[in-house]
Each structure stands twice: as C-alpha cells, then as structure tokens.
Short mmCIF file of C-alpha atoms in Angstrom, two decimals:
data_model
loop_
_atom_site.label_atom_id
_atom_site.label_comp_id
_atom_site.label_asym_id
_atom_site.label_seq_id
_atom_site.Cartn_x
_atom_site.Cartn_y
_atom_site.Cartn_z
CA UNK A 1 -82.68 114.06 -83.95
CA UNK A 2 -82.92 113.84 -87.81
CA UNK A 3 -84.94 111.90 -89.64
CA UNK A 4 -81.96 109.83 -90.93
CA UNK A 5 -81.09 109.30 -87.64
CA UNK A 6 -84.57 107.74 -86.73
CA UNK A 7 -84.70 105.60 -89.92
CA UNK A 8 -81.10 104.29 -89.36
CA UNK A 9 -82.70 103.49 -85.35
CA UNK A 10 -85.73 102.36 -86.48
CA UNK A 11 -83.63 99.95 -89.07
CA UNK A 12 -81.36 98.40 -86.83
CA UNK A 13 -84.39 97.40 -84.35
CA UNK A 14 -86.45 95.88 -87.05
CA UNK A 15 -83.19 93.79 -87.88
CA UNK A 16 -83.28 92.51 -84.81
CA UNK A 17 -86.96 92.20 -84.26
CA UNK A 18 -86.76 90.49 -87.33
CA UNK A 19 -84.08 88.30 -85.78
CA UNK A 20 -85.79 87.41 -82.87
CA UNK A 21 -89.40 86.42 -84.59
CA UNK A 22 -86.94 83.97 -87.01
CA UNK A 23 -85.67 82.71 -83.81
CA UNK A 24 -88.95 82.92 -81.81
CA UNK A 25 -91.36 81.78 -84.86
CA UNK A 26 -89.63 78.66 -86.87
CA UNK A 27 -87.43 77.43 -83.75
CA UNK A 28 -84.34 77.84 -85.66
CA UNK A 29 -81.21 80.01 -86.17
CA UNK A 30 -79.98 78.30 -88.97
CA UNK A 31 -77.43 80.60 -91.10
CA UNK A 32 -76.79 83.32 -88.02
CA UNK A 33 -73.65 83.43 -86.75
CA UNK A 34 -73.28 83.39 -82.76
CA UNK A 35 -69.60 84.48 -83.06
CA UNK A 36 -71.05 88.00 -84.49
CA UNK A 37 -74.32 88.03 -81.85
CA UNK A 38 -71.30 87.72 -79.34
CA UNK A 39 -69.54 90.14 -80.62
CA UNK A 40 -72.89 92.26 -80.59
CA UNK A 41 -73.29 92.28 -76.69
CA UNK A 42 -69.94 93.04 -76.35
CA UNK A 43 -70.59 96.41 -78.65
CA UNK A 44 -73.46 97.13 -76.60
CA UNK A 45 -72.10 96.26 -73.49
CA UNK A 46 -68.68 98.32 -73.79
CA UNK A 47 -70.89 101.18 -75.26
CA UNK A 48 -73.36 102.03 -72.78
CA UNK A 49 -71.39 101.81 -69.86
CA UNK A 50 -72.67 105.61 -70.02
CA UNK A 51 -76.04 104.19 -69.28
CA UNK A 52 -75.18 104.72 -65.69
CA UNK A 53 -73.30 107.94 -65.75
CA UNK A 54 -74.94 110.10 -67.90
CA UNK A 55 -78.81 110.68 -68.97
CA UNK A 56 -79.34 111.95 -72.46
CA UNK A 57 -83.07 111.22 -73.08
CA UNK A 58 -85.92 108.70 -72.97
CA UNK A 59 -85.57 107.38 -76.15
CA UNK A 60 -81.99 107.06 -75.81
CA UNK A 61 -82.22 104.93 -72.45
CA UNK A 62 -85.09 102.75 -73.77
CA UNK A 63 -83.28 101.77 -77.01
CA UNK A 64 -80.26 101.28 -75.29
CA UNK A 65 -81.77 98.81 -72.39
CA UNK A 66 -83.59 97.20 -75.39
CA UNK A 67 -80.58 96.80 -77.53
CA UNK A 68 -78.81 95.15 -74.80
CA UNK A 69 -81.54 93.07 -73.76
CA UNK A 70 -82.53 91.69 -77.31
CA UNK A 71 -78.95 90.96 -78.10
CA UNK A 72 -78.66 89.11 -74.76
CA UNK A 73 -81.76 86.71 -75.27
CA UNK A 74 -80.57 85.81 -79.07
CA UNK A 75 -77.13 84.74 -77.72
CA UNK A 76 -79.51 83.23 -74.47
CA UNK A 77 -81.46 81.45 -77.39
CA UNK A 78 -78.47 80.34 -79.52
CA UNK A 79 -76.80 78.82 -76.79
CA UNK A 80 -79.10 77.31 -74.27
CA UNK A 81 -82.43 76.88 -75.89
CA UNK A 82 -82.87 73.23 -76.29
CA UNK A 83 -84.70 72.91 -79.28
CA UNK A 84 -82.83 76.26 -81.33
CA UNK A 85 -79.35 75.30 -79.87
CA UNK A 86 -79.57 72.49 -81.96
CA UNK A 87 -80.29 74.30 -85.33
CA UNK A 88 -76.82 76.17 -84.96
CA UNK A 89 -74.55 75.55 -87.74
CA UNK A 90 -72.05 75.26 -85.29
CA UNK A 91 -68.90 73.48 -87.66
CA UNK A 92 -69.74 76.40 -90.37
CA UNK A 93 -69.53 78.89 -88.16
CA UNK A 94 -65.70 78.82 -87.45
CA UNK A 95 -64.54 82.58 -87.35
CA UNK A 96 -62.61 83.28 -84.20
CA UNK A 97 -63.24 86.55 -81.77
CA UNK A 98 -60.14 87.26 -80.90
CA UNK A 99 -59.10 87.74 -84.25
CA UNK A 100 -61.66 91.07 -84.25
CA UNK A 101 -61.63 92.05 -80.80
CA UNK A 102 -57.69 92.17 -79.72
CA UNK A 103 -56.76 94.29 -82.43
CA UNK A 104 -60.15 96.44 -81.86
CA UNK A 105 -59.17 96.95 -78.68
CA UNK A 106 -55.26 97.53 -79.35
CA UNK A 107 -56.55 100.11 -81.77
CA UNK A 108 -58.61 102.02 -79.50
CA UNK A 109 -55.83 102.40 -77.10
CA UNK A 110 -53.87 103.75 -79.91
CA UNK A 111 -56.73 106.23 -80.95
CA UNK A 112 -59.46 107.12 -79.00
CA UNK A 113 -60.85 110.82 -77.99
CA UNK A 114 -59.69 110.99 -74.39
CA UNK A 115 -57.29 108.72 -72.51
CA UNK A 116 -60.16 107.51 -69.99
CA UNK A 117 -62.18 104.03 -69.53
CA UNK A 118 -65.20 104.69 -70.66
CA UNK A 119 -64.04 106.68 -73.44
CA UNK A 120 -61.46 103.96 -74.71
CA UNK A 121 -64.30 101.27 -74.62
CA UNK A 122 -66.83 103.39 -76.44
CA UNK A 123 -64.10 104.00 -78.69
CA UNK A 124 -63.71 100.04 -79.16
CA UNK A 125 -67.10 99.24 -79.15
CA UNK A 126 -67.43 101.63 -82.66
CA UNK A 127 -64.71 99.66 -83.70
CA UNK A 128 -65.63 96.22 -83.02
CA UNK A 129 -68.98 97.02 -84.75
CA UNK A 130 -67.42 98.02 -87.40
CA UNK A 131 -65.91 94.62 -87.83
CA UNK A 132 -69.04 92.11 -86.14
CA UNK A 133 -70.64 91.21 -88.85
CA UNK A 134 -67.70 89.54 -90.71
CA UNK A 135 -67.71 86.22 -89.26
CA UNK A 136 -71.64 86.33 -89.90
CA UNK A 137 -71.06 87.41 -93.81
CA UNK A 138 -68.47 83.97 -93.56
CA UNK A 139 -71.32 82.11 -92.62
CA UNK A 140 -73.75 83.12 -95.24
CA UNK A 141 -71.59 82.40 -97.82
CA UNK A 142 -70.69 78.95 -96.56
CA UNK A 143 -74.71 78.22 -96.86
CA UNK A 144 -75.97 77.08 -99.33
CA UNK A 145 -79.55 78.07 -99.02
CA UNK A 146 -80.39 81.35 -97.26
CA UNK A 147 -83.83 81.72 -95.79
CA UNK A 148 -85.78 85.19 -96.68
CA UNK A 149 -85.90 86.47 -92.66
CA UNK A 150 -81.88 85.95 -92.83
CA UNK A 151 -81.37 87.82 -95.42
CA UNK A 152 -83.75 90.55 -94.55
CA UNK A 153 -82.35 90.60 -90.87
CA UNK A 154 -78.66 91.29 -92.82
CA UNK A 155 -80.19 93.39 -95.24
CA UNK A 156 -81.33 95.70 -92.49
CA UNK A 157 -78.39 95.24 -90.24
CA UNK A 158 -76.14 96.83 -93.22
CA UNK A 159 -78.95 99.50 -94.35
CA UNK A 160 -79.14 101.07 -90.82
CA UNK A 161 -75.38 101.85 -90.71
CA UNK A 162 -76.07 103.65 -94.44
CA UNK A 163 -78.30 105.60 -92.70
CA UNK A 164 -76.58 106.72 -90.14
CA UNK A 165 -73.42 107.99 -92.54
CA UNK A 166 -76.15 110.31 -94.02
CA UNK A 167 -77.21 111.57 -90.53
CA UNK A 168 -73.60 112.11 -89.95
CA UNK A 169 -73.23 114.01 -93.39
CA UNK A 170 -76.74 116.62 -92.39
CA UNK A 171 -75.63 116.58 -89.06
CA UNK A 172 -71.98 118.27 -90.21
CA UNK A 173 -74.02 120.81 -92.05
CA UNK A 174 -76.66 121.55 -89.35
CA UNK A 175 -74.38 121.69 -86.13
CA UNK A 176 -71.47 123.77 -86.12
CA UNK A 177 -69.75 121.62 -88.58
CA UNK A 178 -69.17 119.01 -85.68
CA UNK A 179 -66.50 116.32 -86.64
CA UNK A 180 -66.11 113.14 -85.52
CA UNK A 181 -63.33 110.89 -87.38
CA UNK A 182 -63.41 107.55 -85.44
CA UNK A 183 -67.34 107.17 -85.71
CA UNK A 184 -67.41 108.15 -88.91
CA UNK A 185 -64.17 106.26 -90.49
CA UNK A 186 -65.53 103.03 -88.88
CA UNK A 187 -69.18 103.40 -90.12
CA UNK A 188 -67.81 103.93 -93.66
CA UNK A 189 -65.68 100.73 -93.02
CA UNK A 190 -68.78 98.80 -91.45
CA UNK A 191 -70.79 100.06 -94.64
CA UNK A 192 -68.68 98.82 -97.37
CA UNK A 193 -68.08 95.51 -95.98
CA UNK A 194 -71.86 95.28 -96.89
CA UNK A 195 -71.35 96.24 -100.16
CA UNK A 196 -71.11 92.48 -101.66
CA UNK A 197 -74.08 91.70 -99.98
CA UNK A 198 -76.08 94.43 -101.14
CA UNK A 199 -75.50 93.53 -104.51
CA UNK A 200 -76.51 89.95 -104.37
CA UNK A 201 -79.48 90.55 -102.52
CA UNK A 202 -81.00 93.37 -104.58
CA UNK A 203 -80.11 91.09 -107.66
CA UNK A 204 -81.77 88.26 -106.23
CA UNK A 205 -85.14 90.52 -105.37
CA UNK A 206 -84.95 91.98 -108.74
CA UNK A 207 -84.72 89.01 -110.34
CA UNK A 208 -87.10 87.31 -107.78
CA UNK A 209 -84.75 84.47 -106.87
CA UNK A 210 -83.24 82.60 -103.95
CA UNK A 211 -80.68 84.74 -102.46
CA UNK A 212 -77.55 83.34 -103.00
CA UNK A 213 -73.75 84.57 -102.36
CA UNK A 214 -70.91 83.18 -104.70
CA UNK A 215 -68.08 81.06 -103.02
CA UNK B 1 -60.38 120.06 -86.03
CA UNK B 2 -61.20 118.29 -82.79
CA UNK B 3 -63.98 115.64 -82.11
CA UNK B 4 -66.44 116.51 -80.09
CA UNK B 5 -67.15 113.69 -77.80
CA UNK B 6 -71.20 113.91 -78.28
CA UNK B 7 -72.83 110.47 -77.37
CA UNK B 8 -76.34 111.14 -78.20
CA UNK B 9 -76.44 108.26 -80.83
CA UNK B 10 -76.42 104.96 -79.99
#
C-alpha cells in the first residue's frame, strides 16, 4: 500500500467519523442527504460481498466491517432516531434512487470484468459510487445555510476519491503497468462531480465566509 | 490491455 492509498483511506473514514460526531454531537443531520447514505450501504454492501470469500489482509477486513457498519448506523440514525429523524430535511431532499441505481446496474451488466455475481456487483458498486453523492450535492445547494461539519464531511468525502486517482496513477508506474478502466473511469467521474464544490468551499475558507453554493 | 481484477482497495 502507498501512501496515497492510506491518505485517500484515512480521508474517507474521517468523512465519516466526521459524519457521525455531527450526528452523534448536535442531534441533528440537517443538510445530509439519506437518499446518498442509502445509496452508500448499498456500495458497501454490493462491494464486499468478497468479505466472505476471500481474505486480503487485516486492515482490509477491519475497514471494510467498519465501513459497513458506520454507514449502517447513520442511515439507523437518520431514520429511526427519534430526536435526529426529526432534523431530516426530508421535502428538500427529493432525488430518487432508482434514477442512479437501475442504470448503474444496467451498466455493469453491459461492462464488467468477468460475467460472474460477485464480479458484476463489485462492478456496480464502483459505479453507483461514482454517482452517490449527487442527490446529496442537490441537497446542499437547496440549503441555504451549510453548517462547517457538513461541509467538511463533503469536503473529505470528494478529497479521498482525489487521492485515490493518484494512487491509481503511482500504482500504474510501480506494478507492472496494471490497468484497470472501470475503477478508474468512474473515480475520475466521481471526482469531477466534486469539482463545483471544491471551488466554493476553498473560496469560502479563503475568504473566511459561510460556505455557500449558488442556485 | 486487460484489467486485472485486483481487489485489494476498498
């Protein structure tokens, strides 16, 4: 493992570590789309079916029980936690599933590695991540006022994918030129539908301001 | 060239 490897890792679980103490701390998930948390246990969900077939290392197995697990208990809390429940913006958060994960799916029966289950929902899984955080980017720019942990949690979310495009970049130079065209396409994807919110929110921290997106 | 189905990331 490279170091852009760990930082893109280490990224993604202070995103949602990050998540969680927003959740945990102020008793509120205002401005975080449950649509894309959804859509998040169904990416982990469909991706480490491998979990049970195939043991790769420590690390691996601990970040992958804890990726499914955290993503679990924010939906848990989003849904059924009496007093956070209630803090949902629920008629601003509108985007539909279906309208991400059918053609996902179609797509990775179309074009996937190897014609076999767990290779066509791995293969889905990179694509629906690729896609997740749309109906979470809707939401931000329907609110008004964004508080600092959502933005950071996004921020991070979007940074760790970055990261992992440069991993794939030293990791093409360091081993045997290995290629891989479907993670790589979709990361790029996943990456520049950040690119809007980058921009805000390094203008609003230059500028020390309230993060705000346009309409 | 083909892809090499490595799922060491996560």
């Amino acid at each position: 493992m490279n170091v852009f490897r760990l930082a893109g890792d280490m990224t993604h679980l202070l995103s949602i570590i990050i998540l969680l103490l927003k959740i945990r701390a102020t008793k509120s998930c205002t401005g975080i789309s449950l649509k894309t948390q959804e859509l998040y246990v169904i990416v982990f969900l469909t991706r480490y079916l491998d979990l049970f077939t195939k043991y790769i290392s420590f690390y691996n197995t601990t970040m992958k029980l804890v990726f499914l697990g955290t993503s679990i208990s924010i939906v848990w809390y989003m849904r059924y936690h009496k007093v956070v429940k209630q803090t949902y913006n629920k008629d601003q958060d509108t985007f539909r599933h279906y309208f991400l994960a059918i053609p996902c799916f179609l797509l990775a029966l179309l074009i996937h590695h190897e014609f076999t289950v767990i290779e066509v929902l791995w293969t889905f899984s990179i694509y629906l991540e690729a896609v997740a955080i749309l109906p979470q980017l809707v939401l931000l720019q329907r609110s008004r006022n964004i508080d600092n942990l959502t933005g950071n949690y996004v921020f991070l979310l979007g940074a760790y994918r970055a990261l992992y495009l440069v991993n794939w970049v030293y990791r093409y130079f360091t081993e045997n030129h290995l290629v891989r065209w479907i993670p790589w396409l979709s990361g790029l994807v996943q990456t520049t539908l950040y690119a809007d919110f980058f921009y805000y929110y390094i203008k609003s921290w230059k500028n020390n301001e309230k993060l705000q997106l346009p309409a | 060239p083909e892809e090499k189905a490595t799922k060491d990331e996560l």
